[in-house]
């Protein structure tokens, strides 16, 4: 880019991402910026793949109403580029589809497959038919105040954050192996800024760009770098009372986890022989406390649950169920690695290994 004037209108996240790749790979990095504020995933899908949302379509469900129109951005901003050879795509969208989980996963997965096939064909095979998709797991955007209260929008935001990963909570995963992810859920804006709450715009675009870049450097360019925060491998209750849970993390090359506080964990309780099975109902979740840790584990319990011997046991663990965790309000998420990358939100039954 030829200075500030040439960068006017460019995505800052995209620019910082490209800059780090340029420095690390020592090659020119070309960036194409296509975006439309307030758009839904449906706006970026071809009409052939999206359909009308009816039962005969691949992903039946209501077509999201957004500030754009279904297929409009695909036709206007993606289709004209299909004869341009590309290395990959970075996708930063999701707020307009808040509240969706499985439906978003389905449509985003269909969109990725469609774009890959069309770009491969449009460039005569010049673009990899399975090119990588980077994605940003959305940051705070609904809450009027920090925390998990009724006005926080946490249910809707947690749903879309999980939908962005096909419910794995991380990417790449076995469903989407050619993806990489940067989570932005911890990047709340400072108190007193004009876009502090109820706002989709994260000021710290450099952090988002860096997280995308290290993820791409590991998964796309095969560098020996730590590309993501800790990923949960298992959530196993204590064998005796089932009143504590040990969460074990895969570190991805990091030397260990780093706790930056105690906020973010919840557990749910169910009767030992309850007819209600996983997932736990919303009313059963209570805040959890970290009572121990090691290089790759965190141990949690709760002072808010039923007492030992009551017949109730911890049945699940949840982390990051908060639209706007914020270090500026003392609710910054707890788990990072030593490279400063955060563990992403997730939910796990407390009785088994987590399959990747």
Tab-separated table of C-alpha atoms in Angstrom:
chain	number	residue	atom	x	y	z
A	1	UNK	CA	0.000	0.000	0.000
A	2	UNK	CA	1.149	3.496	-0.819
A	3	UNK	CA	0.661	5.172	2.555
A	4	UNK	CA	-2.344	6.285	4.574
A	5	UNK	CA	-4.351	7.567	1.627
A	6	UNK	CA	-4.156	4.225	-0.149
A	7	UNK	CA	-5.265	2.450	3.041
A	8	UNK	CA	-8.395	4.579	3.439
A	9	UNK	CA	-11.372	2.245	3.677
A	10	UNK	CA	-9.230	-0.881	4.144
A	11	UNK	CA	-10.086	-3.211	7.010
A	12	UNK	CA	-7.625	-2.598	9.852
A	13	UNK	CA	-7.856	-6.246	10.929
A	14	UNK	CA	-7.061	-7.337	7.375
A	15	UNK	CA	-4.159	-4.882	7.129
A	16	UNK	CA	-2.507	-5.991	10.387
A	17	UNK	CA	-3.003	-9.629	9.368
A	18	UNK	CA	-1.349	-9.033	5.999
A	19	UNK	CA	1.472	-6.991	7.505
A	20	UNK	CA	2.464	-9.770	9.896
A	21	UNK	CA	2.373	-12.357	7.115
A	22	UNK	CA	4.522	-10.094	4.933
A	23	UNK	CA	7.108	-9.753	7.711
A	24	UNK	CA	7.092	-13.444	8.676
A	25	UNK	CA	7.032	-14.903	5.149
A	26	UNK	CA	9.197	-12.245	3.487
A	27	UNK	CA	6.970	-12.162	0.400
A	28	UNK	CA	4.496	-9.597	-0.933
A	29	UNK	CA	0.990	-10.120	0.440
A	30	UNK	CA	-1.949	-8.909	-1.625
A	31	UNK	CA	-5.158	-7.980	0.193
A	32	UNK	CA	-8.667	-7.624	-1.246
A	33	UNK	CA	-11.215	-6.075	1.097
A	34	UNK	CA	-14.892	-6.979	0.588
A	35	UNK	CA	-17.313	-6.026	3.340
A	36	UNK	CA	-20.739	-4.575	4.091
A	37	UNK	CA	-21.743	-3.350	7.530
A	38	UNK	CA	-24.518	-5.233	9.302
A	39	UNK	CA	-24.633	-8.059	6.777
A	40	UNK	CA	-25.680	-11.630	7.528
A	41	UNK	CA	-24.022	-14.807	6.288
A	42	UNK	CA	-26.951	-15.252	3.880
A	43	UNK	CA	-25.957	-12.030	2.100
A	44	UNK	CA	-22.668	-13.631	1.075
A	45	UNK	CA	-24.107	-16.931	-0.190
A	46	UNK	CA	-25.005	-17.697	-3.779
A	47	UNK	CA	-28.696	-18.051	-4.558
A	48	UNK	CA	-28.136	-21.611	-5.722
A	49	UNK	CA	-26.773	-22.659	-2.327
A	50	UNK	CA	-28.955	-20.522	-0.046
A	51	UNK	CA	-32.289	-21.177	-1.731
A	52	UNK	CA	-35.363	-19.882	0.078
A	53	UNK	CA	-34.634	-21.495	3.443
A	54	UNK	CA	-37.380	-24.060	2.944
A	55	UNK	CA	-37.309	-27.734	3.832
A	56	UNK	CA	-35.898	-28.657	0.432
A	57	UNK	CA	-32.734	-26.606	0.979
A	58	UNK	CA	-29.510	-27.923	2.505
A	59	UNK	CA	-29.896	-25.681	5.578
A	60	UNK	CA	-33.620	-25.156	6.232
A	61	UNK	CA	-34.516	-22.222	8.440
A	62	UNK	CA	-35.507	-18.582	8.352
A	63	UNK	CA	-33.341	-16.356	6.176
A	64	UNK	CA	-31.862	-13.683	8.410
A	65	UNK	CA	-33.029	-10.110	7.977
A	66	UNK	CA	-30.030	-7.792	8.014
A	67	UNK	CA	-28.858	-4.426	6.743
A	68	UNK	CA	-28.215	-6.123	3.413
A	69	UNK	CA	-30.180	-8.549	1.264
A	70	UNK	CA	-29.769	-12.306	0.762
A	71	UNK	CA	-27.141	-13.086	-1.919
A	72	UNK	CA	-26.594	-9.356	-2.573
A	73	UNK	CA	-22.997	-9.218	-1.357
A	74	UNK	CA	-22.105	-12.472	-3.068
A	75	UNK	CA	-23.342	-11.122	-6.396
A	76	UNK	CA	-21.805	-7.671	-5.944
A	77	UNK	CA	-18.515	-8.384	-4.183
A	78	UNK	CA	-17.573	-12.062	-4.495
A	79	UNK	CA	-18.760	-13.254	-7.890
A	80	UNK	CA	-16.743	-10.587	-9.775
A	81	UNK	CA	-13.573	-11.876	-8.072
A	82	UNK	CA	-13.936	-15.537	-8.968
A	83	UNK	CA	-11.406	-15.290	-11.805
A	84	UNK	CA	-8.760	-13.876	-9.428
A	85	UNK	CA	-6.375	-16.477	-8.007
A	86	UNK	CA	-6.261	-16.289	-4.208
A	87	UNK	CA	-4.389	-18.022	-1.379
A	88	UNK	CA	-7.282	-17.973	1.086
A	89	UNK	CA	-10.016	-15.991	2.810
A	90	UNK	CA	-10.414	-14.313	6.196
A	91	UNK	CA	-14.018	-14.111	7.377
A	92	UNK	CA	-15.090	-11.620	10.068
A	93	UNK	CA	-18.884	-11.741	10.400
A	94	UNK	CA	-21.480	-13.174	12.727
A	95	UNK	CA	-23.090	-10.427	14.761
A	96	UNK	CA	-26.155	-10.181	12.489
A	97	UNK	CA	-26.717	-13.922	12.947
A	98	UNK	CA	-26.586	-13.782	16.757
A	99	UNK	CA	-28.669	-16.484	18.403
A	100	UNK	CA	-27.980	-19.027	15.664
A	101	UNK	CA	-25.865	-22.088	16.279
A	102	UNK	CA	-26.550	-25.141	14.106
A	103	UNK	CA	-28.197	-23.085	11.345
A	104	UNK	CA	-25.215	-20.764	11.112
A	105	UNK	CA	-22.791	-23.693	11.114
A	106	UNK	CA	-24.714	-25.289	8.288
A	107	UNK	CA	-24.876	-22.158	6.139
A	108	UNK	CA	-21.313	-21.073	6.795
A	109	UNK	CA	-20.106	-24.583	5.934
A	110	UNK	CA	-22.159	-24.561	2.732
A	111	UNK	CA	-20.820	-21.118	1.841
A	112	UNK	CA	-17.208	-22.185	2.319
A	113	UNK	CA	-17.683	-25.233	0.091
A	114	UNK	CA	-19.422	-23.163	-2.576
A	115	UNK	CA	-16.801	-20.417	-2.625
A	116	UNK	CA	-13.992	-22.964	-2.837
A	117	UNK	CA	-15.551	-24.810	-5.756
A	118	UNK	CA	-16.414	-21.631	-7.669
A	119	UNK	CA	-13.020	-19.981	-7.116
A	120	UNK	CA	-11.215	-23.140	-8.191
A	121	UNK	CA	-13.305	-23.343	-11.370
A	122	UNK	CA	-13.171	-19.604	-12.053
A	123	UNK	CA	-9.374	-19.540	-11.973
A	124	UNK	CA	-8.930	-22.673	-14.062
A	125	UNK	CA	-7.561	-24.556	-11.094
A	126	UNK	CA	-5.232	-21.750	-10.064
A	127	UNK	CA	-6.967	-21.405	-6.705
A	128	UNK	CA	-6.771	-24.414	-4.399
A	129	UNK	CA	-10.126	-26.214	-4.338
A	130	UNK	CA	-9.746	-26.492	-0.569
A	131	UNK	CA	-8.219	-23.102	0.185
A	132	UNK	CA	-8.017	-22.076	3.865
A	133	UNK	CA	-10.685	-20.000	5.570
A	134	UNK	CA	-9.654	-17.906	8.543
A	135	UNK	CA	-12.429	-16.723	10.827
A	136	UNK	CA	-12.804	-14.296	13.689
A	137	UNK	CA	-14.985	-15.518	16.542
A	138	UNK	CA	-16.977	-12.390	17.285
A	139	UNK	CA	-16.252	-10.017	20.109
A	140	UNK	CA	-18.626	-8.130	22.408
A	141	UNK	CA	-21.547	-6.568	20.583
A	142	UNK	CA	-24.861	-6.723	22.470
A	143	UNK	CA	-24.253	-6.098	26.146
A	144	UNK	CA	-25.275	-2.846	27.808
A	145	UNK	CA	-23.247	-3.862	30.886
A	146	UNK	CA	-20.584	-6.513	31.471
A	147	UNK	CA	-21.553	-9.825	33.030
A	148	UNK	CA	-24.003	-12.609	32.421
A	149	UNK	CA	-27.173	-10.757	33.450
A	150	UNK	CA	-30.488	-10.737	31.608
A	151	UNK	CA	-29.527	-7.681	29.552
A	152	UNK	CA	-26.166	-9.029	28.476
A	153	UNK	CA	-27.220	-10.865	25.320
A	154	UNK	CA	-25.006	-13.735	26.444
A	155	UNK	CA	-27.288	-16.554	25.249
A	156	UNK	CA	-27.437	-15.195	21.697
A	157	UNK	CA	-23.742	-14.352	21.567
A	158	UNK	CA	-22.610	-17.706	22.954
A	159	UNK	CA	-24.803	-19.468	20.381
A	160	UNK	CA	-23.238	-17.692	17.416
A	161	UNK	CA	-19.710	-18.083	18.793
A	162	UNK	CA	-20.301	-21.828	18.942
A	163	UNK	CA	-22.004	-21.779	15.529
A	164	UNK	CA	-18.906	-20.148	14.062
A	165	UNK	CA	-16.930	-23.296	14.967
A	166	UNK	CA	-19.532	-25.979	14.159
A	167	UNK	CA	-19.962	-26.377	17.945
A	168	UNK	CA	-16.375	-27.470	18.525
A	169	UNK	CA	-15.428	-24.159	20.126
A	170	UNK	CA	-12.222	-23.972	18.091
A	171	UNK	CA	-10.904	-24.198	14.538
A	172	UNK	CA	-9.445	-26.030	12.747
A	173	UNK	CA	-11.514	-29.046	13.761
A	174	UNK	CA	-12.517	-32.374	12.242
A	175	UNK	CA	-15.550	-30.884	10.471
A	176	UNK	CA	-13.664	-27.884	9.071
A	177	UNK	CA	-10.011	-28.962	8.831
A	178	UNK	CA	-9.003	-26.182	6.432
A	179	UNK	CA	-9.935	-23.340	8.746
A	180	UNK	CA	-8.078	-21.290	11.352
A	181	UNK	CA	-9.482	-18.989	14.005
A	182	UNK	CA	-8.838	-15.932	16.103
A	183	UNK	CA	-11.203	-15.385	18.994
A	184	UNK	CA	-12.047	-11.782	19.883
A	185	UNK	CA	-14.437	-12.437	22.759
A	186	UNK	CA	-12.061	-10.943	25.332
A	187	UNK	CA	-11.366	-7.666	23.515
A	188	UNK	CA	-13.912	-5.333	25.107
A	189	UNK	CA	-13.310	-1.638	24.528
A	190	UNK	CA	-12.127	0.562	27.417
A	191	UNK	CA	-14.726	2.145	29.664
A	192	UNK	CA	-15.604	5.683	28.646
A	193	UNK	CA	-14.921	5.284	24.952
A	194	UNK	CA	-17.661	6.173	22.526
A	195	UNK	CA	-18.111	2.547	21.519
A	196	UNK	CA	-17.891	0.857	24.903
A	197	UNK	CA	-21.073	-1.244	25.032
A	198	UNK	CA	-23.693	-2.497	22.616
A	199	UNK	CA	-21.226	-1.990	19.782
A	200	UNK	CA	-19.724	-4.393	17.245
A	201	UNK	CA	-16.549	-2.367	16.673
A	202	UNK	CA	-13.486	-3.556	18.583
A	203	UNK	CA	-10.812	-0.878	18.786
A	204	UNK	CA	-7.926	-3.307	19.232
A	205	UNK	CA	-7.800	-4.457	15.624
A	206	UNK	CA	-4.072	-5.118	15.947
A	207	UNK	CA	-4.712	-7.947	18.422
A	208	UNK	CA	-7.294	-9.535	16.103
A	209	UNK	CA	-4.954	-9.274	13.120
A	210	UNK	CA	-2.082	-10.776	15.116
A	211	UNK	CA	-4.185	-13.709	16.304
A	212	UNK	CA	-5.289	-14.426	12.757
A	213	UNK	CA	-1.717	-14.183	11.516
A	214	UNK	CA	-0.198	-16.617	14.017
A	215	UNK	CA	-3.055	-19.052	13.346
A	216	UNK	CA	-2.368	-18.850	9.603
A	217	UNK	CA	1.366	-19.128	10.096
A	218	UNK	CA	0.867	-22.425	11.927
A	219	UNK	CA	-1.949	-24.015	9.910
A	220	UNK	CA	-1.377	-22.579	6.416
A	221	UNK	CA	2.360	-21.864	6.277
A	222	UNK	CA	3.391	-24.766	8.582
A	223	UNK	CA	5.528	-22.587	10.842
A	224	UNK	CA	6.504	-23.888	14.263
A	225	UNK	CA	4.634	-21.181	16.157
A	226	UNK	CA	1.859	-21.256	18.720
A	227	UNK	CA	-1.218	-20.447	16.675
A	228	UNK	CA	-4.066	-20.402	19.193
A	229	UNK	CA	-4.938	-20.391	22.841
A	230	UNK	CA	-5.388	-23.524	24.962
A	231	UNK	CA	-8.001	-26.000	23.649
A	232	UNK	CA	-9.977	-28.224	26.021
A	233	UNK	CA	-9.128	-31.929	25.757
A	234	UNK	CA	-11.216	-33.229	28.639
A	235	UNK	CA	-13.442	-32.162	31.506
A	236	UNK	CA	-13.466	-34.915	34.111
A	237	UNK	CA	-15.107	-34.876	37.553
A	238	UNK	CA	-13.412	-36.073	40.708
A	239	UNK	CA	-13.930	-39.787	41.238
A	240	UNK	CA	-15.168	-39.527	44.800
A	241	UNK	CA	-17.722	-36.735	45.179
A	242	UNK	CA	-18.131	-35.342	41.646
A	243	UNK	CA	-17.922	-31.886	43.225
A	244	UNK	CA	-14.818	-30.721	41.354
A	245	UNK	CA	-13.905	-30.902	37.672
A	246	UNK	CA	-10.438	-30.981	36.129
A	247	UNK	CA	-10.261	-29.336	32.711
A	248	UNK	CA	-7.237	-30.463	30.711
A	249	UNK	CA	-5.941	-28.417	27.780
A	250	UNK	CA	-4.037	-29.142	24.594
A	251	UNK	CA	-1.342	-26.471	24.447
A	252	UNK	CA	-0.432	-26.409	20.752
A	253	UNK	CA	3.281	-26.006	21.437
A	254	UNK	CA	2.944	-23.499	24.268
A	255	UNK	CA	4.881	-24.090	27.480
A	256	UNK	CA	1.728	-23.804	29.543
A	257	UNK	CA	-1.407	-21.959	30.481
A	258	UNK	CA	-1.399	-18.610	32.223
A	259	UNK	CA	-4.237	-17.624	34.533
A	260	UNK	CA	-5.123	-13.939	34.429
A	261	UNK	CA	-7.805	-14.175	37.072
A	262	UNK	CA	-10.623	-16.488	38.020
A	263	UNK	CA	-13.528	-15.322	35.866
A	264	UNK	CA	-15.338	-17.229	33.179
A	265	UNK	CA	-16.109	-20.741	34.421
A	266	UNK	CA	-19.532	-22.102	35.313
A	267	UNK	CA	-20.704	-25.586	36.261
A	268	UNK	CA	-24.138	-27.159	36.163
A	269	UNK	CA	-25.579	-29.628	38.652
A	270	UNK	CA	-27.997	-32.468	38.001
A	271	UNK	CA	-29.309	-35.230	40.264
A	272	UNK	CA	-27.202	-38.363	39.956
A	273	UNK	CA	-30.074	-40.414	38.548
A	274	UNK	CA	-31.941	-37.581	36.846
A	275	UNK	CA	-34.105	-38.180	33.823
A	276	UNK	CA	-32.807	-34.834	32.548
A	277	UNK	CA	-29.624	-35.512	30.625
A	278	UNK	CA	-27.068	-33.381	28.854
A	279	UNK	CA	-27.273	-30.556	27.944
A	280	UNK	CA	-28.015	-28.936	31.272
A	281	UNK	CA	-30.990	-26.561	31.451
A	282	UNK	CA	-30.157	-22.862	31.676
A	283	UNK	CA	-31.359	-22.634	35.278
A	284	UNK	CA	-28.823	-25.189	36.511
A	285	UNK	CA	-25.670	-23.175	35.735
A	286	UNK	CA	-23.817	-21.427	38.574
A	287	UNK	CA	-20.524	-19.557	38.786
A	288	UNK	CA	-17.455	-21.711	39.424
A	289	UNK	CA	-14.214	-20.975	41.256
A	290	UNK	CA	-10.717	-22.021	40.220
A	291	UNK	CA	-9.159	-23.998	43.091
A	292	UNK	CA	-6.081	-25.388	41.381
A	293	UNK	CA	-4.050	-25.422	38.184
A	294	UNK	CA	-0.968	-26.840	36.509
A	295	UNK	CA	0.789	-26.258	33.203
A	296	UNK	CA	-2.118	-27.845	31.311
A	297	UNK	CA	-5.035	-28.154	33.765
A	298	UNK	CA	-7.502	-26.026	35.683
A	299	UNK	CA	-9.566	-27.424	38.564
A	300	UNK	CA	-12.913	-25.782	39.345
A	301	UNK	CA	-15.725	-26.159	41.851
A	302	UNK	CA	-18.614	-23.997	42.993
A	303	UNK	CA	-19.708	-22.554	46.280
A	304	UNK	CA	-23.172	-21.987	44.823
A	305	UNK	CA	-24.180	-25.569	44.121
A	306	UNK	CA	-25.905	-28.145	46.314
A	307	UNK	CA	-23.796	-29.553	49.186
A	308	UNK	CA	-21.909	-32.843	48.878
A	309	UNK	CA	-24.116	-35.780	49.750
A	310	UNK	CA	-27.247	-34.155	48.324
A	311	UNK	CA	-27.316	-36.540	45.381
A	312	UNK	CA	-26.490	-33.774	42.907
A	313	UNK	CA	-23.292	-33.845	40.873
A	314	UNK	CA	-21.494	-31.539	38.487
A	315	UNK	CA	-22.695	-32.562	35.052
A	316	UNK	CA	-21.082	-29.957	32.828
A	317	UNK	CA	-18.629	-27.085	32.519
A	318	UNK	CA	-19.094	-23.875	30.572
A	319	UNK	CA	-16.544	-21.162	29.872
A	320	UNK	CA	-16.890	-17.698	28.399
A	321	UNK	CA	-20.695	-17.512	28.523
A	322	UNK	CA	-20.635	-13.723	28.487
A	323	UNK	CA	-21.231	-11.309	25.636
A	324	UNK	CA	-18.709	-8.830	27.028
A	325	UNK	CA	-16.091	-10.147	29.450
A	326	UNK	CA	-14.029	-7.085	30.280
A	327	UNK	CA	-10.750	-6.503	32.081
A	328	UNK	CA	-11.999	-2.976	32.655
A	329	UNK	CA	-14.756	-4.311	34.942
A	330	UNK	CA	-12.753	-7.079	36.572
A	331	UNK	CA	-14.432	-9.740	34.427
A	332	UNK	CA	-11.637	-10.520	32.016
A	333	UNK	CA	-11.453	-14.204	31.051
A	334	UNK	CA	-9.106	-16.377	33.060
A	335	UNK	CA	-7.310	-18.762	30.730
A	336	UNK	CA	-4.555	-17.750	28.305
A	337	UNK	CA	-1.337	-19.377	27.211
A	338	UNK	CA	2.122	-17.986	27.818
A	339	UNK	CA	2.060	-16.395	24.363
A	340	UNK	CA	-0.931	-14.279	25.405
A	341	UNK	CA	-3.561	-16.081	23.323
A	342	UNK	CA	-6.874	-16.763	25.080
A	343	UNK	CA	-8.792	-19.998	25.434
A	344	UNK	CA	-12.046	-19.673	23.480
A	345	UNK	CA	-15.566	-20.084	24.894
A	346	UNK	CA	-17.012	-23.573	25.079
A	347	UNK	CA	-19.315	-26.024	26.829
A	348	UNK	CA	-18.503	-29.606	27.801
A	349	UNK	CA	-20.171	-32.515	29.599
A	350	UNK	CA	-18.184	-33.320	32.734
A	351	UNK	CA	-17.904	-37.051	32.209
A	352	UNK	CA	-15.818	-37.778	29.159
A	353	UNK	CA	-12.883	-36.987	26.961
A	354	UNK	CA	-13.569	-34.274	24.405
A	355	UNK	CA	-13.045	-35.631	20.889
A	356	UNK	CA	-11.332	-33.295	18.448
